[in-house]
PDB file of C-alpha atoms and ligand atoms in Angstrom:
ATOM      1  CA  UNK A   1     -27.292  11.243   2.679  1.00  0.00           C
ATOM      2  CA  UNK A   2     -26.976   7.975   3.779  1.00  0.00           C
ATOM      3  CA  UNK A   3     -23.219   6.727   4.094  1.00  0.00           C
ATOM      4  CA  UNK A   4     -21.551   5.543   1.194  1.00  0.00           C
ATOM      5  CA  UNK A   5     -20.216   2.713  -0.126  1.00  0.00           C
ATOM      6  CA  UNK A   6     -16.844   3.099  -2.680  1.00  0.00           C
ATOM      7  CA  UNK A   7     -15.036   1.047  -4.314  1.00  0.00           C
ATOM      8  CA  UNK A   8     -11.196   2.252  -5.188  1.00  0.00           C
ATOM      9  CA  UNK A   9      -8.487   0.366  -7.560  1.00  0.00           C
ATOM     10  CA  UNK A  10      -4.606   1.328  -7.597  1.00  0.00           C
ATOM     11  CA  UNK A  11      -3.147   0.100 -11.130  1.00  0.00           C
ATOM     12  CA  UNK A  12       0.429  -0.203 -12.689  1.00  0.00           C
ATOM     13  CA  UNK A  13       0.010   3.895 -13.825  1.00  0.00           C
ATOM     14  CA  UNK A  14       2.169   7.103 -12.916  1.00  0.00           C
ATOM     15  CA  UNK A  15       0.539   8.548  -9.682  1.00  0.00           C
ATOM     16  CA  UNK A  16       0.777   7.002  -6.757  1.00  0.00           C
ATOM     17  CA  UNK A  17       0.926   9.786  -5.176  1.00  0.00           C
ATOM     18  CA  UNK A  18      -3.115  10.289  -6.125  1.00  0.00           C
ATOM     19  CA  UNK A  19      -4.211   7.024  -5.206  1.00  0.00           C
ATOM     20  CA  UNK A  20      -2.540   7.290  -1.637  1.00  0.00           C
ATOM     21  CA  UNK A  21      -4.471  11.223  -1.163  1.00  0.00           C
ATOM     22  CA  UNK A  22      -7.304   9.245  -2.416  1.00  0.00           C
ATOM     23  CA  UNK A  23      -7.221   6.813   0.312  1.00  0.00           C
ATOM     24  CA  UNK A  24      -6.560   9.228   3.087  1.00  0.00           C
ATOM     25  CA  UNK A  25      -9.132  11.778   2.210  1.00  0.00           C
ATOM     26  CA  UNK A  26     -11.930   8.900   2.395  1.00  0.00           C
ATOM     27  CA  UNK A  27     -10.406   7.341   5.161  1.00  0.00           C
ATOM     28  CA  UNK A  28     -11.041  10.658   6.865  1.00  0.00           C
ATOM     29  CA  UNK A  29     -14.441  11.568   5.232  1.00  0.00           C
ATOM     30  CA  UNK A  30     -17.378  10.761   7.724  1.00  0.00           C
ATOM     31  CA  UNK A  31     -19.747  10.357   5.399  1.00  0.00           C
ATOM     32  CA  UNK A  32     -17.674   6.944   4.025  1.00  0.00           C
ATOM     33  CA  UNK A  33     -18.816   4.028   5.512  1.00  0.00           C
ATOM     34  CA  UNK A  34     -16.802   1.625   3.956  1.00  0.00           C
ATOM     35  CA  UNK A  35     -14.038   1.229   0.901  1.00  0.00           C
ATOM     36  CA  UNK A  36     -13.308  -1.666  -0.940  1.00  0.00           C
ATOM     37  CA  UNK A  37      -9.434  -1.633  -2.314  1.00  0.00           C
ATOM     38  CA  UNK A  38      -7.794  -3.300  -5.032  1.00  0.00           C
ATOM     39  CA  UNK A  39      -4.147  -2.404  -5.900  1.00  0.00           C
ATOM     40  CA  UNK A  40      -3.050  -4.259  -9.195  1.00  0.00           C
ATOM     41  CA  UNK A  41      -0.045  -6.455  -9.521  1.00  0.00           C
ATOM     42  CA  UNK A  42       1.989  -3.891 -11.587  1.00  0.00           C
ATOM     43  CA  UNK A  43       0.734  -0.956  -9.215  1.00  0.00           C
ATOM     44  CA  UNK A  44       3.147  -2.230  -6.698  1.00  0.00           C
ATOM     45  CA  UNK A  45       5.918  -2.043  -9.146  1.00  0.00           C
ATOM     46  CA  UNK A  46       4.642   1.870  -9.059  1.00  0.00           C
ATOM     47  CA  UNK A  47       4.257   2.246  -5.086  1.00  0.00           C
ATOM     48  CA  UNK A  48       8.233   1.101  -5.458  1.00  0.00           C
ATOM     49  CA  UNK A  49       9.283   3.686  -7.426  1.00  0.00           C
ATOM     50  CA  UNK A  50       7.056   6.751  -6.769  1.00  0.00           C
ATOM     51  CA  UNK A  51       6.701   6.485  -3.032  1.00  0.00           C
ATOM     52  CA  UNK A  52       9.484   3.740  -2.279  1.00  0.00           C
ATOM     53  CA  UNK A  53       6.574   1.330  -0.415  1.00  0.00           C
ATOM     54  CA  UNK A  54       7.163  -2.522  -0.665  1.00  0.00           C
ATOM     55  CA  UNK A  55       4.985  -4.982  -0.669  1.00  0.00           C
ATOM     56  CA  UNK A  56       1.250  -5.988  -0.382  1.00  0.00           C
ATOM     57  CA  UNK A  57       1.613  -6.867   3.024  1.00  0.00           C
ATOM     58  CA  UNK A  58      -0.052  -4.153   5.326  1.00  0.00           C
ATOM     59  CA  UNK A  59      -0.445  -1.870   2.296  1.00  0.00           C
ATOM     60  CA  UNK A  60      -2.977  -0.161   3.088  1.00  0.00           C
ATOM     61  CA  UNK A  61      -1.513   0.810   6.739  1.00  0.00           C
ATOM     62  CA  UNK A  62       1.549   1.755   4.608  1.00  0.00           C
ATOM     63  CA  UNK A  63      -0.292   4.007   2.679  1.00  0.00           C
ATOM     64  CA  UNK A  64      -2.055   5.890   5.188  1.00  0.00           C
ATOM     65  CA  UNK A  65       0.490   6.048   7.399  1.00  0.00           C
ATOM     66  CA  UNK A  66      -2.505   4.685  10.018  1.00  0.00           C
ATOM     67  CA  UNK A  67      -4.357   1.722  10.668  1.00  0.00           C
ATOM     68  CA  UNK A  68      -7.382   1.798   8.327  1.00  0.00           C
ATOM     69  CA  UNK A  69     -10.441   1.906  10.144  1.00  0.00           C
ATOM     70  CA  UNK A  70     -12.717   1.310   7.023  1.00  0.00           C
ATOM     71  CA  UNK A  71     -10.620   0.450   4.334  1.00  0.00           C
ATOM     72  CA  UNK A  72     -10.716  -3.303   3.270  1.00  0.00           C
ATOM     73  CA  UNK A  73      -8.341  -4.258   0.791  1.00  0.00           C
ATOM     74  CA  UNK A  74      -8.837  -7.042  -1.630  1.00  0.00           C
ATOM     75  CA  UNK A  75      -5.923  -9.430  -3.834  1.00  0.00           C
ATOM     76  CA  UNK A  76      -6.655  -8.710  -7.400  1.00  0.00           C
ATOM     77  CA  UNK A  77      -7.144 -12.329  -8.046  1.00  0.00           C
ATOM     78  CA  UNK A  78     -10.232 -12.463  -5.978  1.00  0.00           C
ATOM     79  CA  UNK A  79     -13.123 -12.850  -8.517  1.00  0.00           C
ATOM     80  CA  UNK A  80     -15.304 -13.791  -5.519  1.00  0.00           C
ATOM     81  CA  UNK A  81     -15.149 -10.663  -3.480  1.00  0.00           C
ATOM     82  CA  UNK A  82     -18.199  -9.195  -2.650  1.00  0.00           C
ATOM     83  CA  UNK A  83     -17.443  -5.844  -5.272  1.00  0.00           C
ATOM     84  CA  UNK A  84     -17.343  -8.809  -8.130  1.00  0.00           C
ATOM     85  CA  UNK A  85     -21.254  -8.823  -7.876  1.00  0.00           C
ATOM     86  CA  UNK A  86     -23.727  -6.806  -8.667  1.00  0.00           C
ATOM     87  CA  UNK A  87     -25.567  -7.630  -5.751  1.00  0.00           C
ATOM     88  CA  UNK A  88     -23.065  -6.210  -3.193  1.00  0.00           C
ATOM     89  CA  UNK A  89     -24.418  -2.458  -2.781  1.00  0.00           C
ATOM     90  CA  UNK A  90     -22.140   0.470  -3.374  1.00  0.00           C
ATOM     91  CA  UNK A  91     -21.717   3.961  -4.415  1.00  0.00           C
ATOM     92  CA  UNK A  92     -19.625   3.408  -7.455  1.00  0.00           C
ATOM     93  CA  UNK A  93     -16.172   2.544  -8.370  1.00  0.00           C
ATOM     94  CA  UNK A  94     -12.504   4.870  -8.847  1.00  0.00           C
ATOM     95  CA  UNK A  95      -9.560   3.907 -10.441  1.00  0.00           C
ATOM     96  CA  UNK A  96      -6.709   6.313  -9.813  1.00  0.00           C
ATOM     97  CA  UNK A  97      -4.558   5.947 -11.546  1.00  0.00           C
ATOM     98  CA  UNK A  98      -5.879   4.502 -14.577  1.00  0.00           C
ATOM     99  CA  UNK A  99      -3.460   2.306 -16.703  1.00  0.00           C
ATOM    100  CA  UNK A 100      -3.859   1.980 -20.466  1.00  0.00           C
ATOM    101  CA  UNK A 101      -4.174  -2.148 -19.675  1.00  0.00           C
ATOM    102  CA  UNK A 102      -6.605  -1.570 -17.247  1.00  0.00           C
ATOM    103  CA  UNK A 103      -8.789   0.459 -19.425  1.00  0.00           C
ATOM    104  CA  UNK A 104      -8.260  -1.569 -22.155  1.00  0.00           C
ATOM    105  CA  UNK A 105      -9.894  -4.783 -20.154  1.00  0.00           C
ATOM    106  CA  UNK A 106     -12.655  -2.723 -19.307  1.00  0.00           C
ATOM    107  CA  UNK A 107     -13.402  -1.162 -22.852  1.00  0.00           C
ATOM    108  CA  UNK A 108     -13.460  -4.766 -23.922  1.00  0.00           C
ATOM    109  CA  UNK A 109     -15.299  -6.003 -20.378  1.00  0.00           C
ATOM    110  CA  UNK A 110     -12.713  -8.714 -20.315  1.00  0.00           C
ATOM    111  CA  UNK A 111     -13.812  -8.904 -16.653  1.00  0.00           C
ATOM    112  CA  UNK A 112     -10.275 -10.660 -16.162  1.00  0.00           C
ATOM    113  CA  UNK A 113      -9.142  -9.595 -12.527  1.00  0.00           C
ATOM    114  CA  UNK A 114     -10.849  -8.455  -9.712  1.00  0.00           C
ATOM    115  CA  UNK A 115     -10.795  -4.784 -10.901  1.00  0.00           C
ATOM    116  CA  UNK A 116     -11.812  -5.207 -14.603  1.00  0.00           C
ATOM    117  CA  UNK A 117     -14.554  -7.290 -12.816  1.00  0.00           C
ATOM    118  CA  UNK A 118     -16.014  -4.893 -10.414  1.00  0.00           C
ATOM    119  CA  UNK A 119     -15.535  -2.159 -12.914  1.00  0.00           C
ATOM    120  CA  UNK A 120     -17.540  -4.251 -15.292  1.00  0.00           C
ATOM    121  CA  UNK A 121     -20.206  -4.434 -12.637  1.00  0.00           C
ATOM    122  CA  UNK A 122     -20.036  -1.023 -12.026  1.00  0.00           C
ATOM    123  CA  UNK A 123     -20.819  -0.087 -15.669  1.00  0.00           C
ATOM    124  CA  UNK A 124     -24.012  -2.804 -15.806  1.00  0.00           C
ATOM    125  CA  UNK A 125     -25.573  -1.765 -12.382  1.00  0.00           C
ATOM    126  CA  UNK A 126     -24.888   1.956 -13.740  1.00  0.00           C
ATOM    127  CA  UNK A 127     -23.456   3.388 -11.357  1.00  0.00           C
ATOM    128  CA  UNK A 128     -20.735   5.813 -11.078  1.00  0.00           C
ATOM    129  CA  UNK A 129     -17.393   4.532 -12.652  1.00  0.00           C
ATOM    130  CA  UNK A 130     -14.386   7.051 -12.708  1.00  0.00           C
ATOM    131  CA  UNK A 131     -11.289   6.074 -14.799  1.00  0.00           C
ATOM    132  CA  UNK A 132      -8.479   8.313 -13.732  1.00  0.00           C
ATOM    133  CA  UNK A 133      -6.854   7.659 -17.212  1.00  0.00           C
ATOM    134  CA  UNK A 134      -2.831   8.254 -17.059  1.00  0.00           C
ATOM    135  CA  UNK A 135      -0.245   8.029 -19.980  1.00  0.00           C
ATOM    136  CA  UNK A 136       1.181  10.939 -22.644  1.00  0.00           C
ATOM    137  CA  UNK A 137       0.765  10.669 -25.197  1.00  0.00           C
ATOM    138  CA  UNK A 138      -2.122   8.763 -26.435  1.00  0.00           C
ATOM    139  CA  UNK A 139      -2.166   6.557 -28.909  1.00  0.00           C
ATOM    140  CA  UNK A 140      -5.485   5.907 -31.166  1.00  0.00           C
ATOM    141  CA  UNK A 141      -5.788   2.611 -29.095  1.00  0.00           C
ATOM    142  CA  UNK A 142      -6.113   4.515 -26.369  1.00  0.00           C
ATOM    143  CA  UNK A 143      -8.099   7.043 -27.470  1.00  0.00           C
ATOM    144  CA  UNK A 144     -10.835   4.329 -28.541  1.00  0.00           C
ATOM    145  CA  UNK A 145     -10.694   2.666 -25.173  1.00  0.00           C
ATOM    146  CA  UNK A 146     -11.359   6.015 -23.874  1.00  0.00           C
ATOM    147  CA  UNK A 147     -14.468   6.387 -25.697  1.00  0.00           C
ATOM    148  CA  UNK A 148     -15.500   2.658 -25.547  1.00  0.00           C
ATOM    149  CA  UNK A 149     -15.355   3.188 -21.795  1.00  0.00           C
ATOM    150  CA  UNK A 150     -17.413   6.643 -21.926  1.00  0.00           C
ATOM    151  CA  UNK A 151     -20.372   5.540 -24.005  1.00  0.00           C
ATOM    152  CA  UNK A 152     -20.809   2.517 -22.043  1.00  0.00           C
ATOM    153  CA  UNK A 153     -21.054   4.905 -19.015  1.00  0.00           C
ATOM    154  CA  UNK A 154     -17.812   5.389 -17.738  1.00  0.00           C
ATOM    155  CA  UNK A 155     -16.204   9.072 -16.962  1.00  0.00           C
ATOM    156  CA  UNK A 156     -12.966   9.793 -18.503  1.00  0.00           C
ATOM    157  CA  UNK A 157     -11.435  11.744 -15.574  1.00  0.00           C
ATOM    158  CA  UNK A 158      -7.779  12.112 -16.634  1.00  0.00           C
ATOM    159  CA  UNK A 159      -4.925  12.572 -14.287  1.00  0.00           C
ATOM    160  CA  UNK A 160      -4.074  16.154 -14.994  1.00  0.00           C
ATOM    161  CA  UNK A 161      -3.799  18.567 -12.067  1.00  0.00           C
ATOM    162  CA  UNK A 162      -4.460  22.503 -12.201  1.00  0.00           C
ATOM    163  CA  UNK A 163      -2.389  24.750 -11.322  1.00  0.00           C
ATOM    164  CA  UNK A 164      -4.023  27.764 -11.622  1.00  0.00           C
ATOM    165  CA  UNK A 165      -4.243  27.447  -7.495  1.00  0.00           C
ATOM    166  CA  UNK A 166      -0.453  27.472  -7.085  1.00  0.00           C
ATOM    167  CA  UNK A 167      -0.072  24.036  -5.270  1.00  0.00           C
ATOM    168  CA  UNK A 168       3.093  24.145  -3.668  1.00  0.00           C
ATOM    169  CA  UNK A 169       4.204  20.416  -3.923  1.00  0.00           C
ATOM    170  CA  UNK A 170       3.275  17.493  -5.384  1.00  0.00           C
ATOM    171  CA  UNK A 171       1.267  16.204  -2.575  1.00  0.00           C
ATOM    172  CA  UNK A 172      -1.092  19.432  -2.401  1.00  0.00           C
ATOM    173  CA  UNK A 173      -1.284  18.920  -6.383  1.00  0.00           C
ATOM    174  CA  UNK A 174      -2.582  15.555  -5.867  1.00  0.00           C
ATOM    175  CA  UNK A 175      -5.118  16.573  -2.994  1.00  0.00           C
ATOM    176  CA  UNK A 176      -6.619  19.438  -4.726  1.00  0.00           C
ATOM    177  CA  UNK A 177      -6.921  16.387  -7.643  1.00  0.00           C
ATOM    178  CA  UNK A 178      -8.545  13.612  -5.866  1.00  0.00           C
ATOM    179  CA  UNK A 179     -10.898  17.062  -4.072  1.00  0.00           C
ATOM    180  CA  UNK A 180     -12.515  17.872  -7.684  1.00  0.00           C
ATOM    181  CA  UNK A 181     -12.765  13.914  -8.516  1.00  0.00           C
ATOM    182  CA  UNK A 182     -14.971  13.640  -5.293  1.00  0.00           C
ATOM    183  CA  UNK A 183     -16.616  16.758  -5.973  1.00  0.00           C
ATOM    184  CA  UNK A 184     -17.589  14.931  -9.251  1.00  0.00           C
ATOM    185  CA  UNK A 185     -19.318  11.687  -6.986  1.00  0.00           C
ATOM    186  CA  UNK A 186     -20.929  13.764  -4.587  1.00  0.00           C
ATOM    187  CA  UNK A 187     -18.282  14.177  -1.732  1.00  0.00           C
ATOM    188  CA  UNK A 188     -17.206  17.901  -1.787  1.00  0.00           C
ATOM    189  CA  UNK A 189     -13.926  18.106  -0.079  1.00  0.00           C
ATOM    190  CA  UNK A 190     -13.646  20.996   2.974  1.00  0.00           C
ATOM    191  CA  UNK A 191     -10.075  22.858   1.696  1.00  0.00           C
ATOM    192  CA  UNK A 192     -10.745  22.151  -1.924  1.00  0.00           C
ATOM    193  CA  UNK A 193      -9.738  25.206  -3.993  1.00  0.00           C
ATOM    194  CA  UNK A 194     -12.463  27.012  -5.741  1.00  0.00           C
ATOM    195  CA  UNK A 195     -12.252  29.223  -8.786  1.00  0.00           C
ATOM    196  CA  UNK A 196     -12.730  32.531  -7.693  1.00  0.00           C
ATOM    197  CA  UNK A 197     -12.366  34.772 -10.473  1.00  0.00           C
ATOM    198  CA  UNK A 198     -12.383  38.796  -9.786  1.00  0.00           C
ATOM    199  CA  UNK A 199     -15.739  40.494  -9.649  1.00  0.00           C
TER     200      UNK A 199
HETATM  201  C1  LIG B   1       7.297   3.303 -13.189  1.00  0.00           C
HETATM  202  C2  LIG B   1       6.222   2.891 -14.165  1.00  0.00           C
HETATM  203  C3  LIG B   1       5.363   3.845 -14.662  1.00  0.00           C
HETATM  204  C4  LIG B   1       4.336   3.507 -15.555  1.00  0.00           C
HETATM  205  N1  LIG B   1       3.496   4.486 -15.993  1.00  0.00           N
HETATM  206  C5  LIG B   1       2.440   4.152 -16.778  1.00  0.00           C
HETATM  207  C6  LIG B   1       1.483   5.150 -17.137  1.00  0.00           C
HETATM  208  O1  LIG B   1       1.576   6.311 -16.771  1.00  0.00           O
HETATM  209  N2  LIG B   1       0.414   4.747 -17.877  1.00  0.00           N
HETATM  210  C7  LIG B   1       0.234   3.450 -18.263  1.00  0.00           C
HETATM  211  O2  LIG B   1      -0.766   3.156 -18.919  1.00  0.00           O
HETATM  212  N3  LIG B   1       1.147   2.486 -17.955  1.00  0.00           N
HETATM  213  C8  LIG B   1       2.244   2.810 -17.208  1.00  0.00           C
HETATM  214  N4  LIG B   1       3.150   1.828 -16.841  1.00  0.00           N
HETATM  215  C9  LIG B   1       2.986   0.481 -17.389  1.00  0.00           C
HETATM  216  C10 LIG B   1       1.957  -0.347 -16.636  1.00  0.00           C
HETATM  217  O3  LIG B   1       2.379  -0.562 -15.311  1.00  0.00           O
HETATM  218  C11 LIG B   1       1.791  -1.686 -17.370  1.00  0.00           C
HETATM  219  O4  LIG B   1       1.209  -1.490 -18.652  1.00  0.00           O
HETATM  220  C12 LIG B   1       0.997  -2.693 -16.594  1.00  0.00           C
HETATM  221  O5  LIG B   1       0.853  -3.882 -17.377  1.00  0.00           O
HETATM  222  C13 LIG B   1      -0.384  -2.200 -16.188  1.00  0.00           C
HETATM  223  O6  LIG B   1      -1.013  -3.235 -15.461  1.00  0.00           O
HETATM  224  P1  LIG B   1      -2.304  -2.995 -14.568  1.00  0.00           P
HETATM  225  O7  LIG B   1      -3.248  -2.189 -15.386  1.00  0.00           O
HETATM  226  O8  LIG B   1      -2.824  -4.362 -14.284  1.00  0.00           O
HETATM  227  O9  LIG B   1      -1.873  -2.313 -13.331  1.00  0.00           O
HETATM  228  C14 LIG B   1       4.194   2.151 -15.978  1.00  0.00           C
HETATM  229  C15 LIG B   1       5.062   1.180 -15.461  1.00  0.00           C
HETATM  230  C16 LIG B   1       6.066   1.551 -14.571  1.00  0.00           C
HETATM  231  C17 LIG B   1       6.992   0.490 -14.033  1.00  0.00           C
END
């Protein structure tokens, strides 16, 4: 398989906590080549409150606790980064989490920001495009988006964790997550938690 080529977006939803296992477990997945990041204005807001982290600068050092030897991040406002074209190669796009807004812009390919953009890409050059959706509960707005997004090619991959593999915190909650979300794209995780049931 040759190595891959992801794009991942951070928006203003509950979960930072995903996003940051997200980063880490591609950060240390050998088969990654390269990751092109986007956190949202309002995800910041998020990174505040969930995981106390401040500011844009060095964010992506902050979240893996490392300096990022393939992870390039991007300002939202960037509509000429390379993941705004279609031309730019890569292995698909995640969003995790999801906001409503976010998938609202992209149900409606406002292609407003650099996210909605390079998800709109995404969707044309039909590739993978996984929409970690997060809120509770819906509302039918939502609930349209959701299938707006699917039937133009999008998977609807929302942010609810199992638990029928005990995780013990929050953290292994969200790892055992973002394990079955790159199971979906290809990238099985070593220590992801398989259903075993009794023979
Ligand atoms: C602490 C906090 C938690 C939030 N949780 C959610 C959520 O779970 N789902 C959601 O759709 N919006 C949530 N929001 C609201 C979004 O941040 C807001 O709608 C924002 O405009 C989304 O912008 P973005 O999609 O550009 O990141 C939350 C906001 C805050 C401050």
């Amino acid at each position: 398989m040759q190595a891959a080529n992801l794009t991942v977006a951070l928006t203003g939803a509950s979960g930072a906590i995903f996003g940051r296992e997200l980063l880490r477990a591609l950060e240390a997945d050998e088969r990654v080549a390269r990751v092109h990041f986007v956190a949202s204005e309002n995800s910041l807001r998020v990174l505040a409150e969930e995981l106390g982290l401040s500011g844009r600068t060095n964010l992506t050092e902050k979240l893996l606790d490392a300096i990022p030897r393939k992870i390039i991040q991007h300002p939202d406002n960037d509509i000429g980064a390379a993941i705004a074209s279609g031309s730019h190669p890569s292995d698909g796009m995640i969003i995790l989490p999801c906001s409503m807004g976010t998938l609202a812009a992209i149900a409606q390919g406002l292609a407003n920001s650099l996210i909605a953009r390079a998800a709109d890409v995404t969707l044309k050059e039909r590739r993978p495009l996984i929409l970690c959706v997060r809120e509770t509960p819906f509302n039918r707005i939502h609930l349209r988006n959701m299938t707006l997004a699917a039937e133009a090619g999008a998977v609807i991959f929302p942010c609810i964790p199992a638990f029928y593999n005990q995780p013990i915190d929050s953290t292994e909650m969200a790892r055992q997550f973002v394990a079955r979300v790159l199971a979906h794209i290809g990238l099985p995780q070593p220590g992801a938690y398989v259903w075993k049931p009794e023979e």
